[in-house]
Amino acid sequence: MIVKIKRFDGNTERIDTFDIDIEERTTILEVLEKIKNYFEPSLSYRAQCRASICGTCAVKVNDTHILACKTKAKDMAKDNTIFIEPVSNLPVIKDLVVEQSIFYIDKLKKAKPWFEPKEQFEPVYPKDLEIYDKETDCILCGICYNVCPAVNTDKEFSPINFVKIFRFWKDKNDKLQDERVIIANENHITSCIHCKYCSLSCPKNIPVETDILQIEFYGKQKGYIQQQNQGFGFGFGF
Ligand code: FES
């Protein structure tokens, strides 16, 4: 298989090409490991768990954002070729390594992505957990951020924030409850353009755009969300 990799050394970009043997089950991460171990030791990329848990190995392959450890190379190949490049919407540090603190720290902390327990806990049943079960799967890989057009027009916006807000808003033992929706407004929820790229790209199949829609619908009905924020400014009006 022909593997092209976009490289960046801090100053200049180039594309390196490798011709390697792969098997049916070889993942994109294994391709990168093979290239680093046998051909190009200076190649930089992130990966830790190799099991779709840590969220560090997101890359773009043939124009599609994927987790490298979860995706087979053969499934991504076109004409027996794959082109691997860093994810979009984040500055590149070196090769496939990007600056993640923008969404991971700077923006995410504004969503209060932690549980605020009530004094008295209510019993939680499986039907309660089902409501936010998918959202608990979020591994902060950032792919929803990488594919989101709105993050380029509203620098405050980040789709991940609303996955976290939804998860705790729907937890009946979280004491913030509707305050979570006010936080969503402060996080510029109306800058979402409902393109659904986030939901379609999420490797954990989290319905990110539907979460945003639900928070926005409820917030507008309750008067917590009125104004359009920055961005394209044509989110759904309820
Ligand atoms: S290496 Fe952890 S998600 Fe891929």
mmCIF file of N, CA, C and O in Angstrom, residues 93-188:
data_model
loop_
_atom_site.group_PDB
_atom_site.id
_atom_site.type_symbol
_atom_site.label_atom_id
_atom_site.label_comp_id
_atom_site.label_asym_id
_atom_site.label_seq_id
_atom_site.Cartn_x
_atom_site.Cartn_y
_atom_site.Cartn_z
ATOM 1 N N ILE A 93 1.644 21.180 15.570
ATOM 2 C CA ILE A 93 2.920 21.367 16.279
ATOM 3 C C ILE A 93 4.029 20.687 15.487
ATOM 4 O O ILE A 93 5.027 21.291 15.131
ATOM 5 N N LYS A 94 3.831 19.397 15.201
ATOM 6 C CA LYS A 94 4.812 18.651 14.386
ATOM 7 C C LYS A 94 4.107 17.453 13.747
ATOM 8 O O LYS A 94 3.386 16.730 14.450
ATOM 9 N N ASP A 95 4.315 17.271 12.472
ATOM 10 C CA ASP A 95 3.738 16.149 11.716
ATOM 11 C C ASP A 95 2.234 15.990 12.001
ATOM 12 O O ASP A 95 1.443 16.821 11.617
ATOM 13 N N LEU A 96 1.856 14.928 12.744
ATOM 14 C CA LEU A 96 0.432 14.674 12.998
ATOM 15 C C LEU A 96 0.002 15.126 14.394
ATOM 16 O O LEU A 96 -1.123 14.858 14.814
ATOM 17 N N VAL A 97 0.889 15.799 15.089
ATOM 18 C CA VAL A 97 0.599 16.254 16.461
ATOM 19 C C VAL A 97 0.076 17.686 16.411
ATOM 20 O O VAL A 97 0.734 18.577 15.874
ATOM 21 N N VAL A 98 -1.114 17.895 16.987
ATOM 22 C CA VAL A 98 -1.727 19.226 16.981
ATOM 23 C C VAL A 98 -1.844 19.770 18.405
ATOM 24 O O VAL A 98 -1.777 19.020 19.376
ATOM 25 N N GLU A 99 -2.047 21.084 18.488
ATOM 26 C CA GLU A 99 -2.233 21.756 19.773
ATOM 27 C C GLU A 99 -3.681 21.540 20.224
ATOM 28 O O GLU A 99 -4.610 22.106 19.657
ATOM 29 N N GLN A 100 -3.868 20.697 21.238
ATOM 30 C CA GLN A 100 -5.227 20.345 21.660
ATOM 31 C C GLN A 100 -5.773 21.199 22.801
ATOM 32 O O GLN A 100 -6.942 21.144 23.100
ATOM 33 N N SER A 101 -4.894 21.963 23.450
ATOM 34 C CA SER A 101 -5.342 22.670 24.657
ATOM 35 C C SER A 101 -6.443 23.680 24.354
ATOM 36 O O SER A 101 -7.190 24.068 25.247
ATOM 37 N N ILE A 102 -6.581 24.088 23.081
ATOM 38 C CA ILE A 102 -7.602 25.070 22.708
ATOM 39 C C ILE A 102 -9.002 24.547 23.053
ATOM 40 O O ILE A 102 -9.794 25.222 23.702
ATOM 41 N N PHE A 103 -9.298 23.328 22.633
ATOM 42 C CA PHE A 103 -10.630 22.789 22.949
ATOM 43 C C PHE A 103 -10.618 21.983 24.240
ATOM 44 O O PHE A 103 -11.604 21.909 24.961
ATOM 45 N N TYR A 104 -9.489 21.404 24.559
ATOM 46 C CA TYR A 104 -9.377 20.447 25.651
ATOM 47 C C TYR A 104 -9.359 21.133 27.012
ATOM 48 O O TYR A 104 -9.838 20.596 27.994
ATOM 49 N N ILE A 105 -8.776 22.340 27.042
ATOM 50 C CA ILE A 105 -8.654 23.058 28.318
ATOM 51 C C ILE A 105 -9.360 24.412 28.226
ATOM 52 O O ILE A 105 -10.337 24.666 28.928
ATOM 53 N N ASP A 106 -8.900 25.277 27.328
ATOM 54 C CA ASP A 106 -9.387 26.654 27.287
ATOM 55 C C ASP A 106 -10.908 26.732 27.134
ATOM 56 O O ASP A 106 -11.583 27.464 27.853
ATOM 57 N N LYS A 107 -11.449 25.980 26.181
ATOM 58 C CA LYS A 107 -12.891 26.071 25.929
ATOM 59 C C LYS A 107 -13.690 25.135 26.835
ATOM 60 O O LYS A 107 -14.731 25.508 27.356
ATOM 61 N N LEU A 108 -13.194 23.927 27.045
ATOM 62 C CA LEU A 108 -14.000 22.918 27.744
ATOM 63 C C LEU A 108 -14.309 23.313 29.184
ATOM 64 O O LEU A 108 -15.406 23.062 29.684
ATOM 65 N N LYS A 109 -13.383 23.959 29.855
ATOM 66 C CA LYS A 109 -13.628 24.282 31.266
ATOM 67 C C LYS A 109 -14.798 25.250 31.423
ATOM 68 O O LYS A 109 -15.431 25.300 32.475
ATOM 69 N N LYS A 110 -15.108 25.996 30.361
ATOM 70 C CA LYS A 110 -16.244 26.928 30.422
ATOM 71 C C LYS A 110 -17.582 26.192 30.445
ATOM 72 O O LYS A 110 -18.624 26.780 30.724
ATOM 73 N N ALA A 111 -17.568 24.900 30.117
ATOM 74 C CA ALA A 111 -18.804 24.107 30.120
ATOM 75 C C ALA A 111 -19.060 23.435 31.473
ATOM 76 O O ALA A 111 -20.056 22.736 31.635
ATOM 77 N N LYS A 112 -18.169 23.638 32.442
ATOM 78 C CA LYS A 112 -18.264 22.942 33.734
ATOM 79 C C LYS A 112 -18.501 21.434 33.525
ATOM 80 O O LYS A 112 -19.548 20.894 33.929
ATOM 81 N N PRO A 113 -17.577 20.744 32.891
ATOM 82 C CA PRO A 113 -17.812 19.329 32.544
ATOM 83 C C PRO A 113 -17.550 18.378 33.706
ATOM 84 O O PRO A 113 -16.786 17.432 33.581
ATOM 85 N N TRP A 114 -18.157 18.661 34.821
ATOM 86 C CA TRP A 114 -18.023 17.769 35.970
ATOM 87 C C TRP A 114 -19.360 17.686 36.695
ATOM 88 O O TRP A 114 -20.226 18.545 36.568
ATOM 89 N N PHE A 115 -19.488 16.612 37.455
ATOM 90 C CA PHE A 115 -20.720 16.312 38.196
ATOM 91 C C PHE A 115 -20.800 17.179 39.454
ATOM 92 O O PHE A 115 -19.831 17.272 40.213
ATOM 93 N N GLU A 116 -21.939 17.829 39.661
ATOM 94 C CA GLU A 116 -22.171 18.611 40.885
ATOM 95 C C GLU A 116 -23.261 17.877 41.662
ATOM 96 O O GLU A 116 -24.456 18.015 41.363
ATOM 97 N N PRO A 117 -22.906 17.064 42.651
ATOM 98 C CA PRO A 117 -23.903 16.191 43.292
ATOM 99 C C PRO A 117 -24.926 16.935 44.157
ATOM 100 O O PRO A 117 -24.585 17.892 44.852
ATOM 101 N N LYS A 118 -26.181 16.473 44.080
ATOM 102 C CA LYS A 118 -27.226 16.978 44.979
ATOM 103 C C LYS A 118 -26.956 16.467 46.394
ATOM 104 O O LYS A 118 -26.272 15.450 46.571
ATOM 105 N N GLU A 119 -27.551 17.139 47.377
ATOM 106 C CA GLU A 119 -27.388 16.675 48.774
ATOM 107 C C GLU A 119 -28.050 15.311 48.964
ATOM 108 O O GLU A 119 -27.499 14.415 49.573
ATOM 109 N N GLN A 120 -29.281 15.196 48.429
ATOM 110 C CA GLN A 120 -30.034 13.944 48.565
ATOM 111 C C GLN A 120 -30.083 13.247 47.212
ATOM 112 O O GLN A 120 -30.668 13.780 46.269
ATOM 113 N N PHE A 121 -29.490 12.083 47.129
ATOM 114 C CA PHE A 121 -29.503 11.355 45.853
ATOM 115 C C PHE A 121 -30.842 10.667 45.612
ATOM 116 O O PHE A 121 -31.416 10.086 46.536
ATOM 117 N N GLU A 122 -31.318 10.765 44.369
ATOM 118 C CA GLU A 122 -32.510 10.011 43.968
ATOM 119 C C GLU A 122 -32.059 8.685 43.367
ATOM 120 O O GLU A 122 -30.968 8.618 42.791
ATOM 121 N N PRO A 123 -32.895 7.651 43.472
ATOM 122 C CA PRO A 123 -32.506 6.388 42.823
ATOM 123 C C PRO A 123 -32.407 6.563 41.301
ATOM 124 O O PRO A 123 -33.191 7.309 40.718
ATOM 125 N N VAL A 124 -31.446 5.896 40.705
ATOM 126 C CA VAL A 124 -31.254 5.975 39.252
ATOM 127 C C VAL A 124 -31.527 4.603 38.653
ATOM 128 O O VAL A 124 -30.963 3.608 39.096
ATOM 129 N N TYR A 125 -32.414 4.574 37.658
ATOM 130 C CA TYR A 125 -32.814 3.316 37.028
ATOM 131 C C TYR A 125 -32.195 3.232 35.625
ATOM 132 O O TYR A 125 -31.809 4.254 35.049
ATOM 133 N N PRO A 126 -32.136 2.025 35.076
ATOM 134 C CA PRO A 126 -31.559 1.891 33.724
ATOM 135 C C PRO A 126 -32.181 2.845 32.707
ATOM 136 O O PRO A 126 -31.473 3.391 31.857
ATOM 137 N N LYS A 127 -33.484 3.108 32.802
ATOM 138 C CA LYS A 127 -34.123 4.009 31.827
ATOM 139 C C LYS A 127 -33.607 5.448 31.989
ATOM 140 O O LYS A 127 -33.583 6.214 31.036
ATOM 141 N N ASP A 128 -33.179 5.809 33.203
ATOM 142 C CA ASP A 128 -32.587 7.137 33.420
ATOM 143 C C ASP A 128 -31.210 7.213 32.769
ATOM 144 O O ASP A 128 -30.858 8.212 32.139
ATOM 145 N N LEU A 129 -30.438 6.148 32.939
ATOM 146 C CA LEU A 129 -29.081 6.122 32.389
ATOM 147 C C LEU A 129 -29.085 6.126 30.864
ATOM 148 O O LEU A 129 -28.199 6.690 30.234
ATOM 149 N N GLU A 130 -30.123 5.491 30.296
ATOM 150 C CA GLU A 130 -30.197 5.418 28.826
ATOM 151 C C GLU A 130 -30.200 6.799 28.188
ATOM 152 O O GLU A 130 -29.722 6.978 27.077
ATOM 153 N N ILE A 131 -30.764 7.788 28.894
ATOM 154 C CA ILE A 131 -30.917 9.132 28.324
ATOM 155 C C ILE A 131 -29.562 9.762 28.010
ATOM 156 O O ILE A 131 -29.403 10.449 27.006
ATOM 157 N N TYR A 132 -28.563 9.507 28.856
ATOM 158 C CA TYR A 132 -27.255 10.123 28.609
ATOM 159 C C TYR A 132 -26.131 9.078 28.515
ATOM 160 O O TYR A 132 -24.945 9.403 28.634
ATOM 161 N N ASP A 133 -26.522 7.850 28.242
ATOM 162 C CA ASP A 133 -25.552 6.760 28.134
ATOM 163 C C ASP A 133 -24.515 7.023 27.042
ATOM 164 O O ASP A 133 -23.309 6.870 27.248
ATOM 165 N N LYS A 134 -24.966 7.444 25.859
ATOM 166 C CA LYS A 134 -24.030 7.663 24.751
ATOM 167 C C LYS A 134 -23.037 8.774 25.092
ATOM 168 O O LYS A 134 -21.860 8.693 24.760
ATOM 169 N N GLU A 135 -23.541 9.816 25.761
ATOM 170 C CA GLU A 135 -22.688 10.972 26.054
ATOM 171 C C GLU A 135 -21.565 10.597 27.027
ATOM 172 O O GLU A 135 -20.496 11.210 27.012
ATOM 173 N N THR A 136 -21.813 9.591 27.885
ATOM 174 C CA THR A 136 -20.738 9.171 28.805
ATOM 175 C C THR A 136 -19.600 8.473 28.053
ATOM 176 O O THR A 136 -18.530 8.266 28.605
ATOM 177 N N ASP A 137 -19.843 8.103 26.807
ATOM 178 C CA ASP A 137 -18.795 7.448 26.006
ATOM 179 C C ASP A 137 -17.764 8.434 25.444
ATOM 180 O O ASP A 137 -16.769 8.008 24.856
ATOM 181 N N CYS A 138 -18.026 9.736 25.561
ATOM 182 C CA CYS A 138 -17.123 10.731 24.943
ATOM 183 C C CYS A 138 -15.700 10.560 25.486
ATOM 184 O O CYS A 138 -15.486 10.539 26.697
ATOM 185 N N ILE A 139 -14.733 10.440 24.546
ATOM 186 C CA ILE A 139 -13.328 10.243 24.947
ATOM 187 C C ILE A 139 -12.489 11.489 24.645
ATOM 188 O O ILE A 139 -11.262 11.437 24.664
ATOM 189 N N LEU A 140 -13.171 12.595 24.339
ATOM 190 C CA LEU A 140 -12.482 13.870 24.074
ATOM 191 C C LEU A 140 -11.445 13.751 22.953
ATOM 192 O O LEU A 140 -10.368 14.344 23.034
ATOM 193 N N CYS A 141 -11.770 12.983 21.937
ATOM 194 C CA CYS A 141 -10.838 12.855 20.811
ATOM 195 C C CYS A 141 -10.790 14.142 19.993
ATOM 196 O O CYS A 141 -9.819 14.401 19.283
ATOM 197 N N GLY A 142 -11.877 14.933 20.069
ATOM 198 C CA GLY A 142 -11.889 16.225 19.384
ATOM 199 C C GLY A 142 -12.342 16.168 17.939
ATOM 200 O O GLY A 142 -12.333 17.195 17.252
ATOM 201 N N ILE A 143 -12.755 15.001 17.452
ATOM 202 C CA ILE A 143 -13.128 14.914 16.032
ATOM 203 C C ILE A 143 -14.340 15.799 15.722
ATOM 204 O O ILE A 143 -14.408 16.425 14.666
ATOM 205 N N CYS A 144 -15.292 15.894 16.644
ATOM 206 C CA CYS A 144 -16.437 16.786 16.398
ATOM 207 C C CYS A 144 -15.960 18.226 16.244
ATOM 208 O O CYS A 144 -16.522 18.998 15.462
ATOM 209 N N TYR A 145 -14.922 18.591 16.973
ATOM 210 C CA TYR A 145 -14.338 19.937 16.868
ATOM 211 C C TYR A 145 -13.615 20.094 15.527
ATOM 212 O O TYR A 145 -13.717 21.121 14.867
ATOM 213 N N ASN A 146 -12.912 19.053 15.121
ATOM 214 C CA ASN A 146 -12.118 19.123 13.887
ATOM 215 C C ASN A 146 -12.988 19.285 12.643
ATOM 216 O O ASN A 146 -12.549 19.883 11.658
ATOM 217 N N VAL A 147 -14.195 18.744 12.680
ATOM 218 C CA VAL A 147 -15.043 18.786 11.471
ATOM 219 C C VAL A 147 -16.063 19.923 11.520
ATOM 220 O O VAL A 147 -16.828 20.102 10.573
ATOM 221 N N CYS A 148 -16.068 20.699 12.592
ATOM 222 C CA CYS A 148 -17.133 21.697 12.802
ATOM 223 C C CYS A 148 -16.833 23.011 12.061
ATOM 224 O O CYS A 148 -15.823 23.662 12.344
ATOM 225 N N PRO A 149 -17.702 23.438 11.132
ATOM 226 C CA PRO A 149 -17.462 24.715 10.457
ATOM 227 C C PRO A 149 -17.644 25.912 11.389
ATOM 228 O O PRO A 149 -17.030 26.948 11.204
ATOM 229 N N ALA A 150 -18.487 25.773 12.423
ATOM 230 C CA ALA A 150 -18.814 26.921 13.279
ATOM 231 C C ALA A 150 -17.639 27.365 14.154
ATOM 232 O O ALA A 150 -17.584 28.520 14.565
ATOM 233 N N VAL A 151 -16.681 26.466 14.435
ATOM 234 C CA VAL A 151 -15.565 26.865 15.303
ATOM 235 C C VAL A 151 -14.650 27.884 14.618
ATOM 236 O O VAL A 151 -13.878 28.573 15.273
ATOM 237 N N ASN A 152 -14.756 27.969 13.297
ATOM 238 C CA ASN A 152 -13.944 28.947 12.577
ATOM 239 C C ASN A 152 -14.571 30.328 12.551
ATOM 240 O O ASN A 152 -13.883 31.324 12.318
ATOM 241 N N THR A 153 -15.872 30.399 12.769
ATOM 242 C CA THR A 153 -16.531 31.698 12.718
ATOM 243 C C THR A 153 -16.880 32.217 14.111
ATOM 244 O O THR A 153 -17.122 33.402 14.285
ATOM 245 N N ASP A 154 -16.940 31.334 15.096
ATOM 246 C CA ASP A 154 -17.152 31.760 16.481
ATOM 247 C C ASP A 154 -16.058 31.111 17.333
ATOM 248 O O ASP A 154 -16.116 29.908 17.604
ATOM 249 N N LYS A 155 -15.101 31.891 17.723
ATOM 250 C CA LYS A 155 -13.936 31.357 18.442
ATOM 251 C C LYS A 155 -14.297 30.846 19.839
ATOM 252 O O LYS A 155 -13.490 30.174 20.479
ATOM 253 N N GLU A 156 -15.500 31.157 20.322
ATOM 254 C CA GLU A 156 -15.934 30.663 21.637
ATOM 255 C C GLU A 156 -16.613 29.293 21.534
ATOM 256 O O GLU A 156 -16.837 28.630 22.533
ATOM 257 N N PHE A 157 -16.994 28.889 20.345
ATOM 258 C CA PHE A 157 -17.838 27.709 20.154
ATOM 259 C C PHE A 157 -17.011 26.427 20.145
ATOM 260 O O PHE A 157 -15.908 26.377 19.609
ATOM 261 N N SER A 158 -17.584 25.363 20.749
ATOM 262 C CA SER A 158 -16.955 24.046 20.706
ATOM 263 C C SER A 158 -18.042 22.992 20.897
ATOM 264 O O SER A 158 -18.673 22.941 21.957
ATOM 265 N N PRO A 159 -18.273 22.137 19.913
ATOM 266 C CA PRO A 159 -19.366 21.156 20.042
ATOM 267 C C PRO A 159 -19.205 20.199 21.212
ATOM 268 O O PRO A 159 -20.194 19.757 21.801
ATOM 269 N N ILE A 160 -17.962 19.897 21.590
ATOM 270 C CA ILE A 160 -17.743 18.970 22.713
ATOM 271 C C ILE A 160 -18.411 19.482 23.984
ATOM 272 O O ILE A 160 -18.948 18.707 24.776
ATOM 273 N N ASN A 161 -18.370 20.811 24.163
ATOM 274 C CA ASN A 161 -18.934 21.383 25.390
ATOM 275 C C ASN A 161 -20.379 20.954 25.613
ATOM 276 O O ASN A 161 -20.804 20.718 26.742
ATOM 277 N N PHE A 162 -21.125 20.818 24.527
ATOM 278 C CA PHE A 162 -22.551 20.531 24.669
ATOM 279 C C PHE A 162 -22.818 19.045 24.927
ATOM 280 O O PHE A 162 -23.842 18.688 25.479
ATOM 281 N N VAL A 163 -21.878 18.196 24.533
ATOM 282 C CA VAL A 163 -21.970 16.775 24.915
ATOM 283 C C VAL A 163 -21.853 16.664 26.434
ATOM 284 O O VAL A 163 -22.621 15.954 27.094
ATOM 285 N N LYS A 164 -20.884 17.396 26.988
ATOM 286 C CA LYS A 164 -20.685 17.367 28.446
ATOM 287 C C LYS A 164 -21.861 18.023 29.173
ATOM 288 O O LYS A 164 -22.331 17.518 30.201
ATOM 289 N N ILE A 165 -22.322 19.159 28.647
ATOM 290 C CA ILE A 165 -23.460 19.845 29.274
ATOM 291 C C ILE A 165 -24.685 18.936 29.260
ATOM 292 O O ILE A 165 -25.382 18.782 30.273
ATOM 293 N N PHE A 166 -24.950 18.286 28.130
ATOM 294 C CA PHE A 166 -26.105 17.394 28.012
ATOM 295 C C PHE A 166 -26.002 16.250 29.018
ATOM 296 O O PHE A 166 -26.972 15.916 29.697
ATOM 297 N N ARG A 167 -24.808 15.653 29.130
ATOM 298 C CA ARG A 167 -24.619 14.498 30.009
ATOM 299 C C ARG A 167 -25.003 14.834 31.461
ATOM 300 O O ARG A 167 -25.669 14.054 32.139
ATOM 301 N N PHE A 168 -24.575 16.007 31.944
ATOM 302 C CA PHE A 168 -24.852 16.343 33.344
ATOM 303 C C PHE A 168 -26.234 16.978 33.516
ATOM 304 O O PHE A 168 -26.870 16.811 34.556
ATOM 305 N N TRP A 169 -26.712 17.671 32.502
ATOM 306 C CA TRP A 169 -28.066 18.258 32.547
ATOM 307 C C TRP A 169 -29.117 17.158 32.695
ATOM 308 O O TRP A 169 -30.113 17.313 33.406
ATOM 309 N N LYS A 170 -28.911 16.044 32.049
ATOM 310 C CA LYS A 170 -29.890 14.953 32.081
ATOM 311 C C LYS A 170 -29.713 14.018 33.274
ATOM 312 O O LYS A 170 -30.465 13.063 33.430
ATOM 313 N N ASP A 171 -28.711 14.282 34.100
ATOM 314 C CA ASP A 171 -28.480 13.459 35.287
ATOM 315 C C ASP A 171 -29.279 14.043 36.439
ATOM 316 O O ASP A 171 -29.002 15.159 36.900
ATOM 317 N N LYS A 172 -30.288 13.308 36.921
ATOM 318 C CA LYS A 172 -31.172 13.905 37.924
ATOM 319 C C LYS A 172 -30.510 14.094 39.278
ATOM 320 O O LYS A 172 -31.080 14.732 40.159
ATOM 321 N N ASN A 173 -29.306 13.573 39.458
ATOM 322 C CA ASN A 173 -28.593 13.816 40.712
ATOM 323 C C ASN A 173 -27.555 14.928 40.601
ATOM 324 O O ASN A 173 -26.780 15.155 41.528
ATOM 325 N N ASP A 174 -27.567 15.622 39.454
ATOM 326 C CA ASP A 174 -26.697 16.788 39.305
ATOM 327 C C ASP A 174 -27.476 18.013 39.771
ATOM 328 O O ASP A 174 -28.584 18.260 39.315
ATOM 329 N N LYS A 175 -26.920 18.780 40.671
ATOM 330 C CA LYS A 175 -27.702 19.864 41.268
ATOM 331 C C LYS A 175 -27.820 21.108 40.385
ATOM 332 O O LYS A 175 -28.665 21.957 40.644
ATOM 333 N N LEU A 176 -27.010 21.233 39.354
ATOM 334 C CA LEU A 176 -27.085 22.447 38.523
ATOM 335 C C LEU A 176 -28.342 22.483 37.641
ATOM 336 O O LEU A 176 -28.885 23.548 37.376
ATOM 337 N N GLN A 177 -28.770 21.320 37.155
ATOM 338 C CA GLN A 177 -29.999 21.205 36.362
ATOM 339 C C GLN A 177 -30.097 22.311 35.291
ATOM 340 O O GLN A 177 -29.250 22.363 34.437
ATOM 341 N N ASP A 178 -31.101 23.215 35.397
ATOM 342 C CA ASP A 178 -31.298 24.209 34.335
ATOM 343 C C ASP A 178 -30.141 25.201 34.205
ATOM 344 O O ASP A 178 -29.989 25.838 33.158
ATOM 345 N N GLU A 179 -29.344 25.322 35.257
ATOM 346 C CA GLU A 179 -28.169 26.184 35.137
ATOM 347 C C GLU A 179 -27.249 25.676 34.029
ATOM 348 O O GLU A 179 -26.510 26.446 33.408
ATOM 349 N N ARG A 180 -27.308 24.375 33.762
ATOM 350 C CA ARG A 180 -26.511 23.807 32.658
ATOM 351 C C ARG A 180 -26.930 24.425 31.322
ATOM 352 O O ARG A 180 -26.112 24.614 30.426
ATOM 353 N N VAL A 181 -28.222 24.712 31.188
ATOM 354 C CA VAL A 181 -28.721 25.290 29.931
ATOM 355 C C VAL A 181 -28.268 26.747 29.811
ATOM 356 O O VAL A 181 -27.937 27.220 28.719
ATOM 357 N N ILE A 182 -28.242 27.442 30.947
ATOM 358 C CA ILE A 182 -27.723 28.818 30.942
ATOM 359 C C ILE A 182 -26.234 28.801 30.561
ATOM 360 O O ILE A 182 -25.767 29.639 29.791
ATOM 361 N N ILE A 183 -25.518 27.810 31.067
ATOM 362 C CA ILE A 183 -24.095 27.664 30.697
ATOM 363 C C ILE A 183 -23.978 27.401 29.192
ATOM 364 O O ILE A 183 -23.092 27.932 28.520
ATOM 365 N N ALA A 184 -24.905 26.613 28.653
ATOM 366 C CA ALA A 184 -24.888 26.343 27.203
ATOM 367 C C ALA A 184 -25.047 27.647 26.417
ATOM 368 O O ALA A 184 -24.402 27.854 25.387
ATOM 369 N N ASN A 185 -25.905 28.531 26.919
ATOM 370 C CA ASN A 185 -26.073 29.830 26.268
ATOM 371 C C ASN A 185 -24.776 30.635 26.339
ATOM 372 O O ASN A 185 -24.349 31.237 25.347
ATOM 373 N N GLU A 186 -24.142 30.591 27.502
ATOM 374 C CA GLU A 186 -22.867 31.317 27.663
ATOM 375 C C GLU A 186 -21.765 30.719 26.782
ATOM 376 O O GLU A 186 -20.805 31.388 26.437
ATOM 377 N N ASN A 187 -21.941 29.442 26.426
ATOM 378 C CA ASN A 187 -20.987 28.761 25.543
ATOM 379 C C ASN A 187 -21.368 28.902 24.067
ATOM 380 O O ASN A 187 -20.908 28.151 23.226
ATOM 381 N N HIS A 188 -22.263 29.862 23.783
ATOM 382 C CA HIS A 188 -22.629 30.201 22.391
ATOM 383 C C HIS A 188 -23.301 29.053 21.642
ATOM 384 O O HIS A 188 -22.977 28.783 20.488
#
